[in-house]
């Protein structure tokens, strides 16, 4: 059963009547199986195969999640989605957004994030939607309801993308690749041979990895963020590392909860930055293997500690040769050309 933090009740089970079974009705499962049978497939990083669905490579589990979101999720205009490609900053942003939204409910010195991993701050909808199916009920979540997703903008129902605000965080693709390879290598099915880094690199450059292609994902949010900056806030991991307070203030204002002059004077911004910093969160017992984590499928639970590795900009230098770096930078330059977006060291 999934648990999420709710105001004034720590660690509440969320949902009015949650069914912990992965209880997809047989006609729906049948429909999903039929769909999977028609999709092109490729080597996955975690499991055996990923499937090409509407231009993006997805695991069978999250395709199921996506179909259920389309069928069952009713957005509210106050909902705020945190969207990102894998390993670009979801854990960090989850903590920050939760801390911003609930700053009048909790004392920062005795904050639930000190006892519970950021994964529990709010639901990762891609899988949550089917873990609790068919009784998934998000009505208990406080307003604004916060959701995280790795789905590309174009894959989500327009009922969501036209109604809700999105915070998108992206990162130098070289660091996202390295982080993703480490993460999914740990989760990779033991029945499969390990995925060597060079092979993962090749797949990544060809766009083939869970939720990829990376560049299409980023552009899918970048373009609408330029047209409607009030609807999509586009953040970069690197900017957040460099000037966390500046980015945090931007984030709070976008969420409709700007810091008051008094809060700023009292140092609330800096305190939230500190609470949610890699150094602080990764040193907490609960994030060092002290229990808790994120349930991805009925069988796969990822412990909190797996979401904290180095938390640095530029770790790609320890994994990529000069030639590998140039190739990926060239792809990034090509793909982003004319968009006005730069990533990593590219121009
Ligand atoms: P997800 O896609 O599985 O949700 P996500 O949280 O987006 O993962 O990314 C994890 C990365 O963010 C890790 O990067 P690394 O492998 O390069 O180290 C992780 O260390 C980093 N990270 C986690 N929490 C923070 C934080 N509070 N501040 C900065 N970086 C963080």
mmCIF file of C-alpha atoms and ligand atoms in Angstrom:
data_model
loop_
_atom_site.group_PDB
_atom_site.id
_atom_site.type_symbol
_atom_site.label_atom_id
_atom_site.label_comp_id
_atom_site.label_asym_id
_atom_site.label_seq_id
_atom_site.Cartn_x
_atom_site.Cartn_y
_atom_site.Cartn_z
ATOM 1 C CA UNK A 1 0.000 0.000 0.000
ATOM 2 C CA UNK A 2 1.283 3.448 -0.854
ATOM 3 C CA UNK A 3 1.503 6.063 1.840
ATOM 4 C CA UNK A 4 1.787 9.796 1.410
ATOM 5 C CA UNK A 5 2.153 12.668 3.777
ATOM 6 C CA UNK A 6 -1.066 14.433 4.529
ATOM 7 C CA UNK A 7 -1.396 17.636 6.506
ATOM 8 C CA UNK A 8 -1.555 17.174 10.260
ATOM 9 C CA UNK A 9 -1.343 13.417 10.003
ATOM 10 C CA UNK A 10 2.035 11.858 9.472
ATOM 11 C CA UNK A 11 2.244 8.919 7.146
ATOM 12 C CA UNK A 12 -1.415 8.533 6.423
ATOM 13 C CA UNK A 13 -2.525 5.962 3.967
ATOM 14 C CA UNK A 14 -3.827 7.954 1.122
ATOM 15 C CA UNK A 15 -7.068 7.298 -0.635
ATOM 16 C CA UNK A 16 -10.491 6.634 0.722
ATOM 17 C CA UNK A 17 -10.609 2.980 -0.060
ATOM 18 C CA UNK A 18 -7.322 1.737 -1.321
ATOM 19 C CA UNK A 19 -7.028 -1.663 -2.843
ATOM 20 C CA UNK A 20 -3.428 -2.791 -2.590
ATOM 21 C CA UNK A 21 -3.846 -5.439 -5.226
ATOM 22 C CA UNK A 22 -2.733 -4.731 -8.716
ATOM 23 C CA UNK A 23 -6.270 -5.357 -9.631
ATOM 24 C CA UNK A 24 -6.684 -4.378 -13.249
ATOM 25 C CA UNK A 25 -9.980 -5.612 -14.575
ATOM 26 C CA UNK A 26 -9.485 -8.396 -17.038
ATOM 27 C CA UNK A 27 -10.941 -6.516 -20.011
ATOM 28 C CA UNK A 28 -8.553 -3.622 -19.352
ATOM 29 C CA UNK A 29 -5.588 -5.965 -18.971
ATOM 30 C CA UNK A 30 -6.635 -7.606 -22.205
ATOM 31 C CA UNK A 31 -6.681 -4.248 -23.955
ATOM 32 C CA UNK A 32 -3.215 -3.417 -22.603
ATOM 33 C CA UNK A 33 -1.806 -6.783 -23.702
ATOM 34 C CA UNK A 34 -3.260 -6.299 -27.176
ATOM 35 C CA UNK A 35 -1.709 -2.875 -27.404
ATOM 36 C CA UNK A 36 1.732 -4.072 -26.247
ATOM 37 C CA UNK A 37 1.689 -6.809 -28.861
ATOM 38 C CA UNK A 38 1.436 -4.178 -31.602
ATOM 39 C CA UNK A 39 4.200 -1.840 -30.359
ATOM 40 C CA UNK A 40 7.845 -1.843 -31.499
ATOM 41 C CA UNK A 41 10.095 -2.977 -28.665
ATOM 42 C CA UNK A 42 13.737 -2.512 -27.731
ATOM 43 C CA UNK A 43 16.182 -3.477 -25.025
ATOM 44 C CA UNK A 44 15.271 -1.914 -21.688
ATOM 45 C CA UNK A 45 17.690 -0.796 -18.977
ATOM 46 C CA UNK A 46 15.753 -2.188 -16.002
ATOM 47 C CA UNK A 47 13.668 -4.990 -17.429
ATOM 48 C CA UNK A 48 13.848 -6.901 -20.680
ATOM 49 C CA UNK A 49 11.918 -4.656 -23.047
ATOM 50 C CA UNK A 50 10.611 -1.173 -23.446
ATOM 51 C CA UNK A 51 7.936 -0.288 -25.982
ATOM 52 C CA UNK A 52 7.674 2.622 -28.385
ATOM 53 C CA UNK A 53 4.380 4.320 -27.620
ATOM 54 C CA UNK A 54 3.491 7.556 -29.418
ATOM 55 C CA UNK A 55 7.154 8.425 -29.911
ATOM 56 C CA UNK A 56 8.430 7.522 -26.423
ATOM 57 C CA UNK A 57 10.026 4.390 -24.989
ATOM 58 C CA UNK A 58 8.046 3.146 -22.018
ATOM 59 C CA UNK A 59 7.955 0.049 -19.832
ATOM 60 C CA UNK A 60 4.840 -2.078 -19.991
ATOM 61 C CA UNK A 61 3.998 -1.006 -16.426
ATOM 62 C CA UNK A 62 3.954 2.697 -17.149
ATOM 63 C CA UNK A 63 2.036 2.223 -20.396
ATOM 64 C CA UNK A 64 -0.591 0.636 -18.202
ATOM 65 C CA UNK A 65 -0.324 3.646 -15.863
ATOM 66 C CA UNK A 66 -0.700 6.065 -18.755
ATOM 67 C CA UNK A 67 -3.810 4.364 -20.079
ATOM 68 C CA UNK A 68 -5.337 4.424 -16.622
ATOM 69 C CA UNK A 69 -4.508 8.115 -16.189
ATOM 70 C CA UNK A 70 -6.290 8.803 -19.477
ATOM 71 C CA UNK A 71 -9.259 6.786 -18.384
ATOM 72 C CA UNK A 72 -9.640 7.632 -14.719
ATOM 73 C CA UNK A 73 -7.774 10.750 -13.637
ATOM 74 C CA UNK A 74 -9.840 13.879 -13.131
ATOM 75 C CA UNK A 75 -7.627 16.950 -12.895
ATOM 76 C CA UNK A 76 -8.450 19.934 -10.755
ATOM 77 C CA UNK A 77 -7.403 23.415 -11.890
ATOM 78 C CA UNK A 78 -5.377 23.798 -8.696
ATOM 79 C CA UNK A 79 -3.308 20.643 -9.290
ATOM 80 C CA UNK A 80 0.417 21.139 -9.805
ATOM 81 C CA UNK A 81 2.464 18.525 -11.631
ATOM 82 C CA UNK A 82 6.178 18.053 -11.187
ATOM 83 C CA UNK A 83 7.469 16.649 -14.471
ATOM 84 C CA UNK A 84 10.976 15.538 -15.373
ATOM 85 C CA UNK A 85 12.881 13.044 -17.415
ATOM 86 C CA UNK A 86 14.349 10.351 -15.162
ATOM 87 C CA UNK A 87 17.194 11.403 -12.853
ATOM 88 C CA UNK A 88 16.914 15.131 -13.488
ATOM 89 C CA UNK A 89 15.868 16.267 -10.003
ATOM 90 C CA UNK A 90 12.470 14.825 -9.067
ATOM 91 C CA UNK A 91 13.534 13.857 -5.528
ATOM 92 C CA UNK A 92 14.907 17.318 -4.829
ATOM 93 C CA UNK A 93 11.902 19.126 -6.323
ATOM 94 C CA UNK A 94 9.486 16.857 -4.485
ATOM 95 C CA UNK A 95 11.047 17.918 -1.208
ATOM 96 C CA UNK A 96 11.109 21.603 -2.173
ATOM 97 C CA UNK A 97 7.553 21.737 -3.499
ATOM 98 C CA UNK A 98 6.217 19.875 -0.497
ATOM 99 C CA UNK A 99 8.119 22.181 1.866
ATOM 100 C CA UNK A 100 6.833 25.281 0.058
ATOM 101 C CA UNK A 101 3.213 24.131 -0.074
ATOM 102 C CA UNK A 102 3.141 23.048 3.569
ATOM 103 C CA UNK A 103 5.351 25.661 5.194
ATOM 104 C CA UNK A 104 2.537 27.000 7.343
ATOM 105 C CA UNK A 105 1.640 23.513 8.566
ATOM 106 C CA UNK A 106 5.014 22.277 9.780
ATOM 107 C CA UNK A 107 7.864 23.756 11.721
ATOM 108 C CA UNK A 108 11.038 23.491 9.681
ATOM 109 C CA UNK A 109 12.886 22.263 12.769
ATOM 110 C CA UNK A 110 10.449 19.368 13.177
ATOM 111 C CA UNK A 111 9.517 18.689 9.608
ATOM 112 C CA UNK A 112 8.078 15.424 8.219
ATOM 113 C CA UNK A 113 10.854 15.423 5.622
ATOM 114 C CA UNK A 114 13.250 14.744 8.477
ATOM 115 C CA UNK A 115 11.439 11.470 9.136
ATOM 116 C CA UNK A 116 10.090 10.480 5.747
ATOM 117 C CA UNK A 117 11.820 10.270 2.382
ATOM 118 C CA UNK A 118 10.868 12.850 -0.266
ATOM 119 C CA UNK A 119 9.310 10.052 -2.331
ATOM 120 C CA UNK A 120 6.477 9.974 0.178
ATOM 121 C CA UNK A 121 5.803 13.697 -0.131
ATOM 122 C CA UNK A 122 3.345 13.209 -2.972
ATOM 123 C CA UNK A 123 2.326 10.556 -5.493
ATOM 124 C CA UNK A 124 4.349 9.519 -8.508
ATOM 125 C CA UNK A 125 1.282 9.147 -10.646
ATOM 126 C CA UNK A 126 2.779 6.999 -13.438
ATOM 127 C CA UNK A 127 2.738 3.947 -11.220
ATOM 128 C CA UNK A 128 0.592 5.032 -8.300
ATOM 129 C CA UNK A 129 -2.436 5.044 -10.559
ATOM 130 C CA UNK A 130 -2.217 1.285 -11.020
ATOM 131 C CA UNK A 131 -0.746 0.265 -7.676
ATOM 132 C CA UNK A 132 -3.930 1.339 -5.963
ATOM 133 C CA UNK A 133 -6.218 0.564 -8.851
ATOM 134 C CA UNK A 134 -9.193 0.347 -9.091
ATOM 135 C CA UNK A 135 -9.845 2.466 -6.024
ATOM 136 C CA UNK A 136 -7.266 5.174 -6.616
ATOM 137 C CA UNK A 137 -8.614 8.233 -4.954
ATOM 138 C CA UNK A 138 -6.660 11.425 -4.734
ATOM 139 C CA UNK A 139 -9.437 13.399 -3.083
ATOM 140 C CA UNK A 140 -7.741 13.240 0.310
ATOM 141 C CA UNK A 141 -4.715 15.151 -0.866
ATOM 142 C CA UNK A 142 -4.480 18.751 0.323
ATOM 143 C CA UNK A 143 -5.019 21.552 -2.188
ATOM 144 C CA UNK A 144 -3.024 22.196 -4.261
ATOM 145 C CA UNK A 145 -2.692 18.501 -4.992
ATOM 146 C CA UNK A 146 0.866 17.736 -6.061
ATOM 147 C CA UNK A 147 1.755 14.916 -8.453
ATOM 148 C CA UNK A 148 5.016 13.788 -9.993
ATOM 149 C CA UNK A 149 5.375 12.269 -13.440
ATOM 150 C CA UNK A 150 8.067 11.268 -15.901
ATOM 151 C CA UNK A 151 5.643 11.177 -18.819
ATOM 152 C CA UNK A 152 6.330 13.371 -21.825
ATOM 153 C CA UNK A 153 4.021 16.374 -22.156
ATOM 154 C CA UNK A 154 2.422 15.061 -25.340
ATOM 155 C CA UNK A 155 1.554 11.720 -23.737
ATOM 156 C CA UNK A 156 -0.546 13.188 -20.953
ATOM 157 C CA UNK A 157 -4.244 13.836 -21.482
ATOM 158 C CA UNK A 158 -4.987 17.375 -22.652
ATOM 159 C CA UNK A 159 -7.475 17.577 -19.793
ATOM 160 C CA UNK A 160 -4.375 17.700 -17.557
ATOM 161 C CA UNK A 161 -1.978 19.729 -19.726
ATOM 162 C CA UNK A 162 -4.581 22.375 -20.504
ATOM 163 C CA UNK A 163 -5.811 22.673 -16.916
ATOM 164 C CA UNK A 164 -2.917 22.189 -14.512
ATOM 165 C CA UNK A 165 0.340 23.951 -13.786
ATOM 166 C CA UNK A 166 3.601 22.092 -14.434
ATOM 167 C CA UNK A 167 7.035 22.467 -12.907
ATOM 168 C CA UNK A 168 9.563 20.875 -15.246
ATOM 169 C CA UNK A 169 13.130 20.238 -14.190
ATOM 170 C CA UNK A 170 15.837 19.190 -16.613
ATOM 171 C CA UNK A 171 19.539 18.521 -16.457
ATOM 172 C CA UNK A 172 22.617 18.118 -18.607
ATOM 173 C CA UNK A 173 21.798 14.906 -20.507
ATOM 174 C CA UNK A 174 25.298 13.575 -19.792
ATOM 175 C CA UNK A 175 24.645 13.673 -16.050
ATOM 176 C CA UNK A 176 21.115 12.316 -16.507
ATOM 177 C CA UNK A 177 22.552 9.398 -18.495
ATOM 178 C CA UNK A 178 25.178 8.574 -15.869
ATOM 179 C CA UNK A 179 22.697 8.870 -13.017
ATOM 180 C CA UNK A 180 20.143 6.760 -14.844
ATOM 181 C CA UNK A 181 22.635 4.021 -15.650
ATOM 182 C CA UNK A 182 23.696 3.759 -11.997
ATOM 183 C CA UNK A 183 20.103 3.766 -10.786
ATOM 184 C CA UNK A 184 18.651 1.282 -13.256
ATOM 185 C CA UNK A 185 21.690 -1.011 -13.054
ATOM 186 C CA UNK A 186 20.845 -1.487 -9.386
ATOM 187 C CA UNK A 187 17.200 -2.169 -10.179
ATOM 188 C CA UNK A 188 17.921 -4.335 -13.195
ATOM 189 C CA UNK A 189 16.346 -7.744 -13.059
ATOM 190 C CA UNK A 190 18.821 -10.286 -11.695
ATOM 191 C CA UNK A 191 17.682 -12.682 -14.390
ATOM 192 C CA UNK A 192 19.191 -10.386 -17.020
ATOM 193 C CA UNK A 193 22.874 -9.805 -17.717
ATOM 194 C CA UNK A 194 24.170 -6.406 -16.525
ATOM 195 C CA UNK A 195 23.874 -3.539 -18.994
ATOM 196 C CA UNK A 196 27.411 -2.256 -19.676
ATOM 197 C CA UNK A 197 27.794 1.535 -19.568
ATOM 198 C CA UNK A 198 28.973 1.736 -23.190
ATOM 199 C CA UNK A 199 25.840 -0.017 -24.356
ATOM 200 C CA UNK A 200 23.625 2.222 -22.226
ATOM 201 C CA UNK A 201 25.414 5.226 -23.735
ATOM 202 C CA UNK A 202 24.711 3.985 -27.249
ATOM 203 C CA UNK A 203 21.053 3.339 -26.458
ATOM 204 C CA UNK A 204 20.707 6.762 -24.801
ATOM 205 C CA UNK A 205 22.222 8.547 -27.810
ATOM 206 C CA UNK A 206 19.685 6.729 -29.993
ATOM 207 C CA UNK A 207 16.888 7.877 -27.719
ATOM 208 C CA UNK A 208 16.274 4.365 -26.411
ATOM 209 C CA UNK A 209 15.808 4.390 -22.648
ATOM 210 C CA UNK A 210 12.864 4.445 -20.268
ATOM 211 C CA UNK A 211 10.760 7.589 -21.033
ATOM 212 C CA UNK A 212 13.201 8.622 -23.813
ATOM 213 C CA UNK A 213 14.249 10.102 -26.159
ATOM 214 C CA UNK A 214 15.650 12.575 -23.632
ATOM 215 C CA UNK A 215 15.710 15.525 -26.058
ATOM 216 C CA UNK A 216 12.114 15.086 -27.268
ATOM 217 C CA UNK A 217 11.033 14.927 -23.640
ATOM 218 C CA UNK A 218 12.773 18.202 -22.780
ATOM 219 C CA UNK A 219 11.554 20.032 -25.887
ATOM 220 C CA UNK A 220 8.033 18.789 -25.289
ATOM 221 C CA UNK A 221 7.940 20.883 -22.110
ATOM 222 C CA UNK A 222 10.277 23.664 -23.209
ATOM 223 C CA UNK A 223 8.144 24.828 -26.128
ATOM 224 C CA UNK A 224 4.858 25.242 -24.209
ATOM 225 C CA UNK A 225 6.786 26.762 -21.289
ATOM 226 C CA UNK A 226 7.879 29.543 -23.646
ATOM 227 C CA UNK A 227 4.324 30.115 -24.850
ATOM 228 C CA UNK A 228 2.721 29.916 -21.404
ATOM 229 C CA UNK A 229 5.285 30.617 -18.686
ATOM 230 C CA UNK A 230 2.432 30.968 -16.191
ATOM 231 C CA UNK A 231 1.480 27.326 -16.898
ATOM 232 C CA UNK A 232 4.906 25.656 -17.097
ATOM 233 C CA UNK A 233 7.902 26.648 -15.021
ATOM 234 C CA UNK A 234 11.049 25.318 -16.662
ATOM 235 C CA UNK A 235 13.949 24.783 -14.258
ATOM 236 C CA UNK A 236 17.468 23.453 -14.665
ATOM 237 C CA UNK A 237 19.207 21.285 -12.070
ATOM 238 C CA UNK A 238 22.446 23.204 -12.657
ATOM 239 C CA UNK A 239 20.819 26.597 -11.951
ATOM 240 C CA UNK A 240 19.311 25.201 -8.785
ATOM 241 C CA UNK A 241 22.698 23.971 -7.593
ATOM 242 C CA UNK A 242 24.215 27.369 -8.362
ATOM 243 C CA UNK A 243 21.558 29.647 -6.906
ATOM 244 C CA UNK A 244 19.092 27.572 -4.910
ATOM 245 C CA UNK A 245 17.472 30.521 -3.132
ATOM 246 C CA UNK A 246 16.782 32.369 -6.379
ATOM 247 C CA UNK A 247 15.221 29.270 -7.952
ATOM 248 C CA UNK A 248 13.241 28.477 -4.812
ATOM 249 C CA UNK A 249 11.670 31.923 -4.797
ATOM 250 C CA UNK A 250 10.764 31.516 -8.456
ATOM 251 C CA UNK A 251 9.226 28.146 -7.670
ATOM 252 C CA UNK A 252 7.154 29.424 -4.741
ATOM 253 C CA UNK A 253 5.852 32.376 -6.763
ATOM 254 C CA UNK A 254 4.928 30.059 -9.647
ATOM 255 C CA UNK A 255 3.070 27.756 -7.257
ATOM 256 C CA UNK A 256 1.040 30.765 -6.160
ATOM 257 C CA UNK A 257 2.673 30.807 -2.724
ATOM 258 C CA UNK A 258 5.339 33.499 -2.898
ATOM 259 C CA UNK A 259 7.515 34.145 0.126
ATOM 260 C CA UNK A 260 6.522 37.302 1.961
ATOM 261 C CA UNK A 261 9.073 39.987 2.744
ATOM 262 C CA UNK A 262 8.811 38.918 6.365
ATOM 263 C CA UNK A 263 9.531 35.279 5.536
ATOM 264 C CA UNK A 264 12.525 36.334 3.499
ATOM 265 C CA UNK A 265 13.768 38.489 6.373
ATOM 266 C CA UNK A 266 13.333 35.578 8.784
ATOM 267 C CA UNK A 267 15.463 33.352 6.550
ATOM 268 C CA UNK A 268 12.675 30.889 5.612
ATOM 269 C CA UNK A 269 14.001 30.610 2.040
ATOM 270 C CA UNK A 270 17.475 29.611 3.192
ATOM 271 C CA UNK A 271 16.033 27.207 5.760
ATOM 272 C CA UNK A 272 14.003 25.373 3.131
ATOM 273 C CA UNK A 273 17.032 25.247 0.844
ATOM 274 C CA UNK A 274 19.016 23.722 3.696
ATOM 275 C CA UNK A 275 16.297 21.267 4.701
ATOM 276 C CA UNK A 276 16.038 19.950 1.132
ATOM 277 C CA UNK A 277 19.730 20.024 0.270
ATOM 278 C CA UNK A 278 21.404 16.851 -0.899
ATOM 279 C CA UNK A 279 23.771 17.018 2.068
ATOM 280 C CA UNK A 280 20.953 17.231 4.602
ATOM 281 C CA UNK A 281 18.480 14.780 3.078
ATOM 282 C CA UNK A 282 21.049 12.142 2.177
ATOM 283 C CA UNK A 283 22.439 12.161 5.715
ATOM 284 C CA UNK A 284 19.082 11.421 7.370
ATOM 285 C CA UNK A 285 18.555 7.921 8.752
ATOM 286 C CA UNK A 286 15.352 7.513 6.758
ATOM 287 C CA UNK A 287 17.245 8.172 3.523
ATOM 288 C CA UNK A 288 20.190 5.966 4.410
ATOM 289 C CA UNK A 289 18.267 2.731 4.409
ATOM 290 C CA UNK A 290 16.248 3.488 7.494
ATOM 291 C CA UNK A 291 13.025 2.287 5.908
ATOM 292 C CA UNK A 292 10.671 3.569 3.292
ATOM 293 C CA UNK A 293 10.916 4.019 -0.395
ATOM 294 C CA UNK A 294 8.875 4.155 -3.528
ATOM 295 C CA UNK A 295 6.796 1.308 -4.780
ATOM 296 C CA UNK A 296 7.111 1.108 -8.552
ATOM 297 C CA UNK A 297 5.303 -2.100 -9.290
ATOM 298 C CA UNK A 298 3.666 -4.780 -7.211
ATOM 299 C CA UNK A 299 7.124 -6.412 -7.000
ATOM 300 C CA UNK A 300 9.596 -3.523 -7.165
ATOM 301 C CA UNK A 301 10.107 -1.192 -4.208
ATOM 302 C CA UNK A 302 13.014 1.227 -4.449
ATOM 303 C CA UNK A 303 14.484 2.251 -1.112
ATOM 304 C CA UNK A 304 14.949 5.928 -0.314
ATOM 305 C CA UNK A 305 18.728 5.675 -0.357
ATOM 306 C CA UNK A 306 18.739 4.786 -4.072
ATOM 307 C CA UNK A 307 17.501 8.283 -4.907
ATOM 308 C CA UNK A 308 20.636 9.850 -3.433
ATOM 309 C CA UNK A 309 23.956 9.180 -5.096
ATOM 310 C CA UNK A 310 26.336 12.120 -5.623
ATOM 311 C CA UNK A 311 24.024 15.055 -6.228
ATOM 312 C CA UNK A 312 26.669 16.867 -8.268
ATOM 313 C CA UNK A 313 26.945 18.663 -11.577
ATOM 314 C CA UNK A 314 29.435 17.114 -13.988
ATOM 315 C CA UNK A 315 29.852 13.548 -12.735
ATOM 316 C CA UNK A 316 29.769 12.561 -16.423
ATOM 317 C CA UNK A 317 33.485 13.443 -16.466
ATOM 318 C CA UNK A 318 34.112 10.232 -14.550
ATOM 319 C CA UNK A 319 32.293 8.098 -17.127
ATOM 320 C CA UNK A 320 32.548 9.646 -20.611
ATOM 321 C CA UNK A 321 35.598 9.920 -22.843
ATOM 322 C CA UNK A 322 36.169 13.185 -24.708
ATOM 323 C CA UNK A 323 34.788 11.560 -27.835
ATOM 324 C CA UNK A 324 31.650 10.329 -26.052
ATOM 325 C CA UNK A 325 31.117 13.772 -24.561
ATOM 326 C CA UNK A 326 31.462 15.468 -27.956
ATOM 327 C CA UNK A 327 28.990 13.113 -29.565
ATOM 328 C CA UNK A 328 26.294 13.657 -26.986
ATOM 329 C CA UNK A 329 26.893 17.445 -26.953
ATOM 330 C CA UNK A 330 26.541 17.473 -30.731
ATOM 331 C CA UNK A 331 23.261 15.595 -30.522
ATOM 332 C CA UNK A 332 22.046 18.087 -27.908
ATOM 333 C CA UNK A 333 23.104 21.048 -30.063
ATOM 334 C CA UNK A 334 21.381 19.574 -33.096
ATOM 335 C CA UNK A 335 18.164 18.725 -31.310
ATOM 336 C CA UNK A 336 17.888 22.026 -29.446
ATOM 337 C CA UNK A 337 18.962 24.201 -32.379
ATOM 338 C CA UNK A 338 16.666 27.185 -32.792
ATOM 339 C CA UNK A 339 14.728 26.436 -29.608
ATOM 340 C CA UNK A 340 16.536 28.992 -27.456
ATOM 341 C CA UNK A 341 17.321 26.288 -24.892
ATOM 342 C CA UNK A 342 20.848 25.318 -23.882
ATOM 343 C CA UNK A 343 21.750 22.357 -21.712
ATOM 344 C CA UNK A 344 24.962 21.442 -19.968
ATOM 345 C CA UNK A 345 27.913 23.177 -21.541
ATOM 346 C CA UNK A 346 26.325 23.287 -24.960
ATOM 347 C CA UNK A 347 25.465 26.508 -26.715
HETATM 348 P P1 LIG B 1 14.101 9.736 -10.305
HETATM 349 O O1 LIG B 1 14.045 10.026 -11.781
HETATM 350 O O2 LIG B 1 14.336 8.275 -10.032
HETATM 351 O O3 LIG B 1 12.939 10.309 -9.584
HETATM 352 P P2 LIG B 1 15.705 11.967 -9.518
HETATM 353 O O4 LIG B 1 15.379 12.337 -8.137
HETATM 354 O O5 LIG B 1 15.146 12.798 -10.603
HETATM 355 O O6 LIG B 1 15.422 10.434 -9.762
HETATM 356 O O7 LIG B 1 17.274 12.049 -9.720
HETATM 357 C C1 LIG B 1 18.184 11.535 -8.809
HETATM 358 C C2 LIG B 1 19.408 12.418 -8.907
HETATM 359 O O8 LIG B 1 19.211 13.597 -8.139
HETATM 360 C C3 LIG B 1 20.636 11.735 -8.347
HETATM 361 O O9 LIG B 1 21.717 12.294 -9.071
HETATM 362 P P3 LIG B 1 23.143 11.587 -9.194
HETATM 363 O O10 LIG B 1 22.919 10.175 -9.558
HETATM 364 O O11 LIG B 1 23.864 12.360 -10.260
HETATM 365 O O12 LIG B 1 23.796 11.763 -7.865
HETATM 366 C C4 LIG B 1 20.578 12.186 -6.905
HETATM 367 O O13 LIG B 1 21.801 12.074 -6.235
HETATM 368 C C5 LIG B 1 20.178 13.628 -7.084
HETATM 369 N N1 LIG B 1 19.528 14.197 -5.897
HETATM 370 C C6 LIG B 1 18.668 13.613 -5.048
HETATM 371 N N2 LIG B 1 18.298 14.461 -4.094
HETATM 372 C C7 LIG B 1 18.931 15.633 -4.341
HETATM 373 C C8 LIG B 1 18.967 16.892 -3.665
HETATM 374 N N3 LIG B 1 18.276 17.104 -2.573
HETATM 375 N N4 LIG B 1 19.745 17.860 -4.212
HETATM 376 C C9 LIG B 1 20.454 17.642 -5.332
HETATM 377 N N5 LIG B 1 20.477 16.467 -5.990
HETATM 378 C C10 LIG B 1 19.719 15.475 -5.504
#
